Amino acid sequence: MKGYYSRKLHSLLGVIPLGAFLLSHMISNFQAFEGGKEGFKGAVNLLNSLPLIFFLELFLIWLPLMYHGIYGLYIAYQAKNNIGNYNYERNIRFTVQRITGVITFVFVIWHMYDTRFQIMIGKITHDDLGAVMHDIVSNPVLFVLYIIGVVSATFHFANGLWAFLVSWGITVGPRAQRVSTYICMGLFVFMSVLFILAMTGFRNSEFQAAQAAIDVVKTVLA
Amino acid sequence: MAQTAAASKTVKFIITRQDNPESKAYTEEFEVPYRPGMNVISALMEIQRNPKNAQGQTTSPVCWDSNCLEEVCGACSMVINGKPRQACAALIDKLEQPIRIQPMKTFPVVRDLVIDRSRMFSALKRVKAWIPIDGTYDLGPGPRMAEKKRQWAYELSKCMTCGVCLEACPNVNEKTDFIGPAAISQVRLFNAHPTGELNKEERLEALMQDGGIEGCGNSQNCVRSCPKGIPLTTSIAEMNKETTKHLFKRWLSV
Ligand code: SF4
Ligand code: FES
């Protein structure tokens, strides 16, 4: 595909559907903090009760994620980052966008292996997800790694939204771009806080699985 | 520090040199007698007059490019203390010493500080950065440009193809074929002209070819580096808008 179209598609997919998915993911996870175990279960069930869930997942998550991730790695590889000589705020965000993109790529694969993949191979069910998350975030090292992954993902999305607005010609002048910086960086902070709260929610012992389930989870994580 | 500078009255340089396009780069140090008001070009002229390096050995004089000596031709761009800029406008008094000078390596190095900026001129050709008025008969005077438009278009017309914005851009390098900010801004200039506007689509389509506007990753180093203060990122965003519009127009209009 011609560069212009492939790059435009990359930018579009990052916001719709991937960004939108990240937001919905944040809201359903936040249920773990707000509504506890039952709240989270309800949110998971709600999502899984959507009609044609297989196709929704395929076309709104899997394919866009693969395209955006792989093409994004190529974009990151192409840049000759130069914050040493040009340590301007915008240039730093340019480099951080590429770094967080790579971190998010790795994190998403890891996170999907722990959760969605285990469901796919039948080791756990959707009801066990809370317990899986509880076990992960109760481990201090994994908890920190998860925070890094989540904060990278939210930054990559919020800053990517800023760049989306520029590359589709929505924010043109310096003032519009400045205002959009405030909004997008505000969004980044807001989303990070909500995600981290959700993760602390998962640390709550009510997510602890019954002994039998713990064994399943342990073998999964081992 | 001030004392030694006053006592010896010399200016120290560390210059990255290269004998020919294929050979390896190396650095050489120079010490040039200080004169009030001197700039990097006059220091290079001094080295040319007396080609001795800091160790006192005779060496080949350093090659560089320059023409106007007043920051309007863009020929003397080089990297001075880490930043690309015009050597003729780089006053020694305002530079930290030792002054490090390198060629703008984004471009092929011809010799020492001389670089080949041809890629910028081919980019201008690619985007048709001119106004076609040639014909078989006199078409008479063209339409006038609104004064308000003329004012911002004039700012864009100050571009001297110096290459500083390409050097500063992290996305202009061997791994990409991005044409760089300058040519994109020129599309905006020529599309703003009442006669140039007639060929607007051709220029937009040139920007939508491989290596065109999609290469921009919005680091915005260009706008911070341009010696002419050209609002490059506004031009790029404006062209993003125009190419997006053009894209949909093309899809919808069979
Ligand atoms: S836009 Fe500015 S930095 Fe770029 S080539 Fe023109 S004058 Fe030089
Ligand atoms: S010699 Fe023309 S810009 Fe320096």
CSV table of C-alpha atoms and ligand atoms in Angstrom, one decimal:
chain,number,residue,atom,x,y,z
A,1,MET,CA,0.0,0.0,0.0
A,2,LYS,CA,1.2,3.5,-0.7
A,3,GLY,CA,2.9,5.2,2.2
A,4,TYR,CA,0.4,8.0,2.6
A,5,TYR,CA,-2.6,5.6,3.0
A,6,SER,CA,-0.8,3.1,5.2
A,7,ARG,CA,0.3,5.9,7.5
A,8,LYS,CA,-3.1,7.5,7.6
A,9,LEU,CA,-4.7,4.1,8.4
A,10,HIS,CA,-2.2,3.6,11.1
A,11,SER,CA,-3.1,6.9,12.7
A,12,LEU,CA,-6.8,6.3,12.3
A,13,LEU,CA,-6.7,2.8,13.8
A,14,GLY,CA,-4.8,4.0,16.8
A,15,VAL,CA,-7.7,6.2,17.8
A,16,ILE,CA,-10.7,4.2,16.4
A,17,PRO,CA,-11.0,1.4,17.4
A,18,LEU,CA,-7.8,1.0,19.5
A,19,GLY,CA,-8.1,4.2,21.6
A,20,ALA,CA,-11.8,3.6,22.0
A,21,PHE,CA,-11.1,0.1,23.2
A,22,LEU,CA,-8.5,1.3,25.7
A,23,LEU,CA,-11.1,3.7,27.1
A,24,SER,CA,-13.7,1.0,27.4
A,25,HIS,CA,-11.1,-1.3,29.0
A,26,MET,CA,-10.3,1.4,31.5
A,27,ILE,CA,-14.0,1.8,32.4
A,28,SER,CA,-14.6,-1.9,32.9
A,29,ASN,CA,-11.4,-2.3,34.9
A,30,PHE,CA,-12.3,0.6,37.0
A,31,GLN,CA,-15.3,-1.4,38.1
A,32,ALA,CA,-12.8,-3.5,40.1
A,33,PHE,CA,-11.9,-0.4,42.1
A,34,GLU,CA,-15.4,1.0,42.4
A,35,GLY,CA,-17.7,-2.1,42.4
A,36,GLY,CA,-15.2,-4.7,43.6
A,37,LYS,CA,-15.4,-8.3,42.5
A,38,GLU,CA,-19.0,-8.2,41.5
A,39,GLY,CA,-18.7,-4.9,39.7
A,40,PHE,CA,-15.8,-6.2,37.6
A,41,LYS,CA,-17.5,-9.5,36.8
A,42,GLY,CA,-20.6,-7.5,35.7
A,43,ALA,CA,-18.4,-5.4,33.4
A,44,VAL,CA,-16.7,-8.5,31.9
A,45,ASN,CA,-20.0,-10.2,31.3
A,46,LEU,CA,-21.5,-7.1,29.8
A,47,LEU,CA,-18.7,-6.9,27.2
A,48,ASN,CA,-18.9,-10.6,26.5
A,49,SER,CA,-22.7,-10.5,26.0
A,50,LEU,CA,-22.3,-8.2,23.0
A,51,PRO,CA,-23.6,-9.8,19.9
A,52,LEU,CA,-21.1,-11.1,17.4
A,53,ILE,CA,-18.4,-10.8,20.0
A,54,PHE,CA,-16.0,-12.9,17.9
A,55,PHE,CA,-16.2,-10.6,14.9
A,56,LEU,CA,-16.2,-7.5,17.1
A,57,GLU,CA,-13.0,-8.7,18.7
A,58,LEU,CA,-11.4,-9.7,15.4
A,59,PHE,CA,-12.2,-6.5,13.5
A,60,LEU,CA,-12.1,-4.0,16.3
A,61,ILE,CA,-9.2,-5.4,18.3
A,62,TRP,CA,-7.0,-8.1,16.8
A,63,LEU,CA,-6.5,-6.9,13.3
A,64,PRO,CA,-6.2,-3.2,14.1
A,65,LEU,CA,-3.8,-4.1,16.9
A,66,MET,CA,-1.6,-6.2,14.7
A,67,TYR,CA,-1.5,-3.6,11.9
A,68,HIS,CA,-0.9,-0.6,14.3
A,69,GLY,CA,1.7,-2.5,16.3
A,70,ILE,CA,3.7,-3.9,13.5
A,71,TYR,CA,3.6,-0.8,11.3
A,72,GLY,CA,4.3,1.2,14.4
A,73,LEU,CA,7.5,-0.7,15.1
A,74,TYR,CA,8.6,0.1,11.6
A,75,ILE,CA,7.9,3.8,12.2
A,76,ALA,CA,9.8,3.8,15.5
A,77,TYR,CA,12.7,2.0,13.7
A,78,GLN,CA,12.8,4.8,11.1
A,79,ALA,CA,13.3,7.7,13.4
A,80,LYS,CA,16.7,9.0,14.2
A,81,ASN,CA,15.9,10.3,17.7
A,82,ASN,CA,17.8,13.5,18.5
A,83,ILE,CA,16.6,14.8,21.9
A,84,GLY,CA,20.3,15.3,22.8
A,85,ASN,CA,20.7,18.3,20.6
A,86,TYR,CA,17.0,19.3,20.4
A,87,ASN,CA,15.6,18.8,23.9
A,88,TYR,CA,12.3,20.6,23.1
A,89,GLU,CA,9.1,19.5,24.8
A,90,ARG,CA,7.5,18.4,21.5
A,91,ASN,CA,10.6,16.5,20.3
A,92,ILE,CA,10.8,14.7,23.7
A,93,ARG,CA,7.2,13.6,23.2
A,94,PHE,CA,8.1,12.5,19.7
A,95,THR,CA,10.8,10.2,21.1
A,96,VAL,CA,8.7,9.1,24.1
A,97,GLN,CA,5.8,8.2,21.7
A,98,ARG,CA,8.1,5.8,20.0
A,99,ILE,CA,9.5,4.3,23.2
A,100,THR,CA,6.1,3.9,24.8
A,101,GLY,CA,4.8,2.4,21.6
A,102,VAL,CA,7.4,-0.4,21.8
A,103,ILE,CA,6.8,-0.9,25.6
A,104,THR,CA,3.0,-1.0,24.9
A,105,PHE,CA,3.6,-3.5,22.1
A,106,VAL,CA,5.5,-5.9,24.4
A,107,PHE,CA,3.1,-5.2,27.3
A,108,VAL,CA,0.0,-6.0,25.3
A,109,ILE,CA,1.4,-9.3,24.1
A,110,TRP,CA,2.3,-10.3,27.7
A,111,HIS,CA,-1.0,-9.1,29.1
A,112,MET,CA,-3.0,-10.9,26.4
A,113,TYR,CA,-1.0,-14.1,27.0
A,114,ASP,CA,-1.9,-14.0,30.7
A,115,THR,CA,-5.6,-13.3,30.1
A,116,ARG,CA,-7.2,-13.6,26.7
A,117,PHE,CA,-4.9,-16.4,25.5
A,118,GLN,CA,-5.5,-18.5,28.6
A,119,ILE,CA,-9.3,-18.2,28.0
A,120,MET,CA,-8.8,-19.2,24.4
A,121,ILE,CA,-6.9,-22.4,25.2
A,122,GLY,CA,-9.5,-23.1,27.9
A,123,LYS,CA,-7.3,-23.0,30.9
A,124,ILE,CA,-9.5,-20.3,32.6
A,125,THR,CA,-12.9,-18.7,32.0
A,126,HIS,CA,-13.9,-15.1,32.0
A,127,ASP,CA,-14.9,-15.5,35.7
A,128,ASP,CA,-11.3,-16.3,36.6
A,129,LEU,CA,-10.0,-13.0,35.2
A,130,GLY,CA,-10.3,-11.1,38.4
A,131,ALA,CA,-8.3,-13.8,40.2
A,132,VAL,CA,-5.6,-13.8,37.6
A,133,MET,CA,-5.3,-10.1,37.8
A,134,HIS,CA,-5.2,-10.3,41.6
A,135,ASP,CA,-2.3,-12.7,41.5
A,136,ILE,CA,-0.4,-10.6,39.0
A,137,VAL,CA,-0.7,-7.3,40.8
A,138,SER,CA,-0.1,-8.8,44.2
A,139,ASN,CA,3.4,-9.6,43.1
A,140,PRO,CA,5.3,-6.3,43.7
A,141,VAL,CA,7.6,-6.7,40.7
A,142,LEU,CA,4.8,-7.6,38.3
A,143,PHE,CA,2.7,-4.8,39.8
A,144,VAL,CA,5.5,-2.3,38.9
A,145,LEU,CA,5.9,-3.8,35.4
A,146,TYR,CA,2.1,-3.5,34.9
A,147,ILE,CA,2.1,0.1,36.0
A,148,ILE,CA,4.9,0.8,33.5
A,149,GLY,CA,3.0,-1.0,30.8
A,150,VAL,CA,-0.3,0.7,31.5
A,151,VAL,CA,1.2,4.2,31.8
A,152,SER,CA,3.0,3.7,28.5
A,153,ALA,CA,-0.2,2.6,26.9
A,154,THR,CA,-2.2,5.6,28.1
A,155,PHE,CA,0.6,8.1,27.2
A,156,HIS,CA,0.9,6.5,23.7
A,157,PHE,CA,-2.8,6.9,23.2
A,158,ALA,CA,-3.2,10.4,24.6
A,159,ASN,CA,-0.2,11.7,22.8
A,160,GLY,CA,-1.1,9.8,19.7
A,161,LEU,CA,-4.5,11.5,19.8
A,162,TRP,CA,-2.7,14.8,19.8
A,163,ALA,CA,-0.7,13.7,16.7
A,164,PHE,CA,-3.9,12.4,15.1
A,165,LEU,CA,-5.5,15.8,15.4
A,166,VAL,CA,-2.5,17.3,13.6
A,167,SER,CA,-2.0,14.8,10.9
A,168,TRP,CA,-5.7,14.8,9.9
A,169,GLY,CA,-5.5,18.6,9.8
A,170,ILE,CA,-7.9,19.3,12.7
A,171,THR,CA,-5.5,21.3,14.9
A,172,VAL,CA,-3.6,23.5,12.5
A,173,GLY,CA,-2.3,26.6,14.2
A,174,PRO,CA,0.0,26.8,17.2
A,175,ARG,CA,-2.8,27.9,19.5
A,176,ALA,CA,-5.0,25.0,18.6
A,177,GLN,CA,-2.1,22.6,19.0
A,178,ARG,CA,-1.2,24.0,22.4
A,179,VAL,CA,-4.8,23.7,23.7
A,180,SER,CA,-4.9,20.2,22.4
A,181,THR,CA,-1.6,19.4,24.2
A,182,TYR,CA,-3.3,20.5,27.5
A,183,ILE,CA,-6.3,18.4,26.8
A,184,CYS,CA,-4.4,15.3,25.7
A,185,MET,CA,-1.9,15.4,28.5
A,186,GLY,CA,-4.8,15.9,30.9
A,187,LEU,CA,-6.4,12.8,29.4
A,188,PHE,CA,-3.1,10.9,29.9
A,189,VAL,CA,-3.0,11.8,33.6
A,190,PHE,CA,-6.7,11.0,34.1
A,191,MET,CA,-6.5,7.6,32.4
A,192,SER,CA,-3.3,6.6,34.1
A,193,VAL,CA,-4.9,7.4,37.5
A,194,LEU,CA,-8.0,5.4,36.7
A,195,PHE,CA,-6.0,2.4,35.5
A,196,ILE,CA,-3.7,2.4,38.5
A,197,LEU,CA,-6.7,2.7,40.8
A,198,ALA,CA,-8.2,-0.3,39.0
A,199,MET,CA,-5.0,-2.2,39.6
A,200,THR,CA,-5.0,-1.4,43.3
A,201,GLY,CA,-8.6,-2.5,43.3
A,202,PHE,CA,-7.5,-5.9,42.0
A,203,ARG,CA,-5.1,-6.2,44.9
A,204,ASN,CA,-8.1,-6.4,47.2
A,205,SER,CA,-8.3,-9.9,48.8
A,206,GLU,CA,-11.9,-10.3,47.6
A,207,PHE,CA,-10.5,-11.1,44.2
A,208,GLN,CA,-8.5,-14.0,45.7
A,209,ALA,CA,-9.7,-17.2,44.1
A,210,ALA,CA,-10.9,-20.2,45.9
A,211,GLN,CA,-8.1,-22.7,46.5
A,212,ALA,CA,-9.0,-24.8,43.5
A,213,ALA,CA,-9.0,-21.8,41.2
A,214,ILE,CA,-5.7,-20.6,42.7
A,215,ASP,CA,-4.0,-23.8,41.5
A,216,VAL,CA,-5.3,-23.2,38.0
A,217,VAL,CA,-4.1,-19.7,38.1
A,218,LYS,CA,-0.8,-20.7,39.5
A,219,THR,CA,-0.2,-23.2,36.7
A,220,VAL,CA,-1.1,-20.6,34.2
A,221,LEU,CA,1.3,-18.1,35.5
A,222,ALA,CA,4.1,-20.6,36.1
B,1,MET,CA,38.8,31.5,31.7
B,2,ALA,CA,38.2,35.2,30.8
B,3,GLN,CA,41.9,35.8,31.6
B,4,THR,CA,43.3,33.2,29.2
B,5,ALA,CA,40.9,34.3,26.5
B,6,ALA,CA,42.1,37.9,26.9
B,7,ALA,CA,45.8,36.9,27.2
B,8,SER,CA,46.0,34.7,24.1
B,9,LYS,CA,43.1,36.2,22.2
B,10,THR,CA,42.5,33.1,20.2
B,11,VAL,CA,39.4,31.2,19.3
B,12,LYS,CA,39.4,27.4,19.6
B,13,PHE,CA,37.7,25.2,17.0
B,14,ILE,CA,37.1,21.5,16.7
B,15,ILE,CA,36.1,20.9,13.1
B,16,THR,CA,34.8,17.6,11.7
B,17,ARG,CA,36.6,17.1,8.4
B,18,GLN,CA,36.3,14.6,5.5
B,19,ASP,CA,38.6,14.6,2.5
B,20,ASN,CA,36.1,13.2,0.0
B,21,PRO,CA,32.5,11.8,-0.1
B,22,GLU,CA,33.7,8.3,0.6
B,23,SER,CA,36.5,8.8,3.1
B,24,LYS,CA,36.1,8.6,6.8
B,25,ALA,CA,35.4,11.7,8.9
B,26,TYR,CA,37.9,12.9,11.4
B,27,THR,CA,38.3,15.9,13.7
B,28,GLU,CA,41.0,18.6,13.6
B,29,GLU,CA,41.5,21.4,16.1
B,30,PHE,CA,42.3,24.9,15.2
B,31,GLU,CA,43.2,28.1,17.1
B,32,VAL,CA,42.4,31.3,15.3
B,33,PRO,CA,43.4,34.8,16.4
B,34,TYR,CA,40.4,36.6,17.8
B,35,ARG,CA,39.1,39.7,16.1
B,36,PRO,CA,36.1,41.7,17.4
B,37,GLY,CA,32.9,41.0,15.6
B,38,MET,CA,34.2,37.9,13.8
B,39,ASN,CA,31.9,35.1,12.8
B,40,VAL,CA,32.4,31.4,11.9
B,41,ILE,CA,33.0,32.3,8.2
B,42,SER,CA,35.6,34.8,8.9
B,43,ALA,CA,37.3,32.3,11.2
B,44,LEU,CA,37.3,29.8,8.4
B,45,MET,CA,38.8,32.4,6.1
B,46,GLU,CA,41.5,32.9,8.6
B,47,ILE,CA,42.2,29.1,8.6
B,48,GLN,CA,42.3,29.3,4.8
B,49,ARG,CA,44.8,32.1,4.9
B,50,ASN,CA,47.0,30.3,7.4
B,51,PRO,CA,46.2,26.6,7.3
B,52,LYS,CA,47.8,25.4,10.5
B,53,ASN,CA,46.1,23.3,13.1
B,54,ALA,CA,46.2,23.8,16.8
B,55,GLN,CA,49.4,21.7,17.0
B,56,GLY,CA,51.1,24.1,14.6
B,57,GLN,CA,51.2,21.6,11.7
B,58,THR,CA,50.4,22.7,8.3
B,59,THR,CA,47.3,21.1,7.0
B,60,SER,CA,44.9,21.4,4.1
B,61,PRO,CA,42.6,24.4,4.5
B,62,VAL,CA,39.0,23.6,5.6
B,63,CYS,CA,36.5,23.7,2.8
B,64,TRP,CA,33.1,25.4,3.2
B,65,ASP,CA,30.3,26.9,1.1
B,66,SER,CA,29.0,30.5,1.3
B,67,ASN,CA,27.7,33.2,-0.9
B,68,CYS,CA,25.7,36.1,0.4
B,69,LEU,CA,27.3,36.4,3.9
B,70,GLU,CA,24.0,37.9,5.2
B,71,GLU,CA,21.8,34.8,5.9
B,72,VAL,CA,19.8,34.9,2.8
B,73,CYS,CA,21.3,32.3,0.4
B,74,GLY,CA,21.4,29.3,2.8
B,75,ALA,CA,24.6,28.0,1.4
B,76,CYS,CA,26.7,28.2,4.6
B,77,SER,CA,24.5,25.9,6.8
B,78,MET,CA,26.5,23.7,9.1
B,79,VAL,CA,26.2,22.3,12.6
B,80,ILE,CA,27.7,24.7,15.1
B,81,ASN,CA,27.9,23.5,18.7
B,82,GLY,CA,25.3,20.9,18.0
B,83,LYS,CA,22.7,23.1,16.2
B,84,PRO,CA,22.4,23.5,12.4
B,85,ARG,CA,22.6,27.2,11.4
B,86,GLN,CA,24.2,29.6,9.0
B,87,ALA,CA,27.9,30.1,9.7
B,88,CYS,CA,27.8,33.6,8.3
B,89,ALA,CA,25.3,34.6,11.0
B,90,ALA,CA,27.1,32.8,13.9
B,91,LEU,CA,29.0,35.4,15.8
B,92,ILE,CA,32.0,34.0,17.7
B,93,ASP,CA,31.2,36.3,20.7
B,94,LYS,CA,28.0,34.4,21.2
B,95,LEU,CA,29.4,30.9,21.0
B,96,GLU,CA,30.7,28.7,23.7
B,97,GLN,CA,34.3,27.6,23.1
B,98,PRO,CA,35.8,25.3,21.9
B,99,ILE,CA,33.4,25.8,19.0
B,100,ARG,CA,32.5,22.5,17.4
B,101,ILE,CA,31.7,22.6,13.7
B,102,GLN,CA,30.4,19.7,11.7
B,103,PRO,CA,28.8,19.3,8.3
B,104,MET,CA,25.0,18.7,8.1
B,105,LYS,CA,25.3,15.0,7.7
B,106,THR,CA,21.7,14.6,6.7
B,107,PHE,CA,23.0,15.5,3.3
B,108,PRO,CA,25.9,13.9,1.4
B,109,VAL,CA,29.2,15.4,2.4
B,110,VAL,CA,31.2,16.6,-0.5
B,111,ARG,CA,34.2,17.7,1.4
B,112,ASP,CA,34.8,19.0,5.0
B,113,LEU,CA,31.8,21.3,5.6
B,114,VAL,CA,30.5,21.4,2.0
B,115,ILE,CA,27.4,19.4,1.6
B,116,ASP,CA,25.2,18.6,-1.4
B,117,ARG,CA,21.7,19.9,-1.0
B,118,SER,CA,20.4,18.6,-4.3
B,119,ARG,CA,17.7,16.5,-2.6
B,120,MET,CA,16.0,19.8,-1.6
B,121,PHE,CA,15.9,21.1,-5.1
B,122,SER,CA,14.5,17.8,-6.5
B,123,ALA,CA,11.9,18.0,-3.7
B,124,LEU,CA,10.9,21.4,-5.0
B,125,LYS,CA,10.6,20.0,-8.5
B,126,ARG,CA,8.6,17.1,-7.3
B,127,VAL,CA,6.0,19.3,-5.6
B,128,LYS,CA,6.0,21.7,-8.6
B,129,ALA,CA,7.0,24.7,-6.4
B,130,TRP,CA,6.5,27.2,-9.2
B,131,ILE,CA,3.7,29.0,-10.9
B,132,PRO,CA,3.2,28.0,-14.5
B,133,ILE,CA,2.6,31.1,-16.6
B,134,ASP,CA,4.3,30.2,-19.8
B,135,GLY,CA,2.1,30.1,-22.9
B,136,THR,CA,1.9,31.1,-26.5
B,137,TYR,CA,0.3,34.5,-25.9
B,138,ASP,CA,0.2,37.2,-23.2
B,139,LEU,CA,-2.5,36.3,-20.7
B,140,GLY,CA,-2.4,39.8,-19.2
B,141,PRO,CA,-1.9,40.5,-15.5
B,142,GLY,CA,-3.0,37.8,-13.1
B,143,PRO,CA,-5.5,38.2,-10.2
B,144,ARG,CA,-4.3,40.1,-7.2
B,145,MET,CA,-3.6,38.5,-3.9
B,146,ALA,CA,-5.5,39.7,-0.9
B,147,GLU,CA,-3.2,41.8,1.3
B,148,LYS,CA,-3.9,39.7,4.4
B,149,LYS,CA,-3.0,36.5,2.6
B,150,ARG,CA,0.0,38.2,1.0
B,151,GLN,CA,1.4,38.9,4.5
B,152,TRP,CA,1.6,35.3,5.7
B,153,ALA,CA,2.5,34.0,2.3
B,154,TYR,CA,5.5,36.4,2.3
B,155,GLU,CA,6.7,34.8,5.4
B,156,LEU,CA,6.7,31.4,3.7
B,157,SER,CA,8.5,32.8,0.6
B,158,LYS,CA,11.5,33.7,2.8
B,159,CYS,CA,12.7,30.0,2.7
B,160,MET,CA,16.3,29.9,1.3
B,161,THR,CA,16.4,26.1,1.0
B,162,CYS,CA,19.2,26.1,3.6
B,163,GLY,CA,18.4,22.6,4.8
B,164,VAL,CA,18.5,23.4,8.5
B,165,CYS,CA,14.9,22.1,9.0
B,166,LEU,CA,15.9,18.8,7.3
B,167,GLU,CA,18.9,18.4,9.5
B,168,ALA,CA,16.9,19.0,12.7
B,169,CYS,CA,14.1,16.6,11.7
B,170,PRO,CA,14.4,13.1,13.2
B,171,ASN,CA,12.5,11.7,10.3
B,172,VAL,CA,14.8,12.9,7.5
B,173,ASN,CA,17.5,10.2,7.4
B,174,GLU,CA,18.9,7.3,5.4
B,175,LYS,CA,16.0,5.0,6.5
B,176,THR,CA,13.2,7.2,5.1
B,177,ASP,CA,12.5,9.0,1.9
B,178,PHE,CA,10.7,11.9,3.6
B,179,ILE,CA,11.1,15.1,1.5
B,180,GLY,CA,11.2,17.3,4.6
B,181,PRO,CA,9.4,20.4,6.0
B,182,ALA,CA,10.7,23.0,3.5
B,183,ALA,CA,9.0,21.6,0.4
B,184,ILE,CA,5.7,21.0,2.2
B,185,SER,CA,5.7,24.6,3.3
B,186,GLN,CA,6.4,25.7,-0.3
B,187,VAL,CA,3.3,23.8,-1.5
B,188,ARG,CA,1.3,25.9,0.9
B,189,LEU,CA,2.9,29.0,-0.5
B,190,PHE,CA,2.3,28.2,-4.2
B,191,ASN,CA,-1.2,26.9,-3.5
B,192,ALA,CA,-2.0,30.2,-1.8
B,193,HIS,CA,-1.2,32.2,-4.9
B,194,PRO,CA,-4.2,33.0,-7.0
B,195,THR,CA,-2.6,31.7,-10.2
B,196,GLY,CA,-0.7,28.9,-8.5
B,197,GLU,CA,-4.0,27.7,-7.0
B,198,LEU,CA,-5.0,26.5,-10.5
B,199,ASN,CA,-2.6,23.6,-10.1
B,200,LYS,CA,-3.3,23.0,-6.5
B,201,GLU,CA,-4.3,19.4,-6.8
B,202,GLU,CA,-1.1,18.4,-8.6
B,203,ARG,CA,1.0,19.7,-5.7
B,204,LEU,CA,-1.3,18.0,-3.1
B,205,GLU,CA,-1.0,14.8,-5.0
B,206,ALA,CA,2.8,15.1,-5.0
B,207,LEU,CA,2.6,15.4,-1.2
B,208,MET,CA,0.6,12.2,-1.1
B,209,GLN,CA,3.2,10.2,-2.9
B,210,ASP,CA,5.7,8.0,-1.0
B,211,GLY,CA,8.1,10.1,1.0
B,212,GLY,CA,5.6,12.9,1.0
B,213,ILE,CA,3.7,14.6,3.9
B,214,GLU,CA,3.1,11.3,5.7
B,215,GLY,CA,6.7,11.2,6.7
B,216,CYS,CA,6.2,14.0,9.2
B,217,GLY,CA,6.1,12.6,12.8
B,218,ASN,CA,5.5,16.0,14.4
B,219,SER,CA,8.7,16.4,16.4
B,220,GLN,CA,8.4,20.1,15.5
B,221,ASN,CA,12.1,20.6,15.6
B,222,CYS,CA,11.9,22.3,12.2
B,223,VAL,CA,9.8,25.2,13.3
B,224,ARG,CA,12.2,25.8,16.3
B,225,SER,CA,15.2,25.6,14.0
B,226,CYS,CA,14.3,27.6,10.9
B,227,PRO,CA,16.5,30.7,10.8
B,228,LYS,CA,13.7,32.5,8.9
B,229,GLY,CA,11.1,31.8,11.5
B,230,ILE,CA,8.8,30.1,8.9
B,231,PRO,CA,5.8,28.6,10.6
B,232,LEU,CA,6.6,25.2,9.2
B,233,THR,CA,4.4,23.1,11.5
B,234,THR,CA,1.4,25.3,10.7
B,235,SER,CA,2.2,24.8,7.0
B,236,ILE,CA,2.5,21.0,7.5
B,237,ALA,CA,-0.8,20.8,9.5
B,238,GLU,CA,-2.5,23.0,6.9
B,239,MET,CA,-1.3,20.7,4.1
B,240,ASN,CA,-2.5,17.7,6.2
B,241,LYS,CA,-5.9,19.3,6.2
B,242,GLU,CA,-5.7,19.9,2.4
B,243,THR,CA,-4.5,16.5,1.5
B,244,THR,CA,-7.1,14.9,3.8
B,245,LYS,CA,-9.8,16.9,2.1
B,246,HIS,CA,-8.4,16.0,-1.3
B,247,LEU,CA,-8.3,12.3,-0.3
B,248,PHE,CA,-12.1,12.3,0.5
B,249,LYS,CA,-12.9,14.4,-2.5
B,250,ARG,CA,-11.2,11.9,-4.8
B,251,TRP,CA,-12.9,8.9,-3.2
B,252,LEU,CA,-16.3,10.4,-3.3
B,253,SER,CA,-16.1,11.9,-6.8
B,254,VAL,CA,-15.7,8.6,-8.6
C,1,SF4,S1,12.1,26.3,5.9
C,1,SF4,FE1,13.6,27.5,7.1
C,1,SF4,S2,15.1,25.9,7.8
C,1,SF4,FE2,13.9,25.0,6.2
C,1,SF4,S3,15.1,25.3,4.3
C,1,SF4,FE3,13.7,27.0,4.4
C,1,SF4,S4,14.8,28.6,5.5
C,1,SF4,FE4,15.9,26.7,5.9
C,2,FES,S1,26.5,32.8,3.1
C,2,FES,FE1,24.4,33.0,2.5
C,2,FES,S2,23.4,32.4,4.3
C,2,FES,FE2,25.4,32.4,4.9
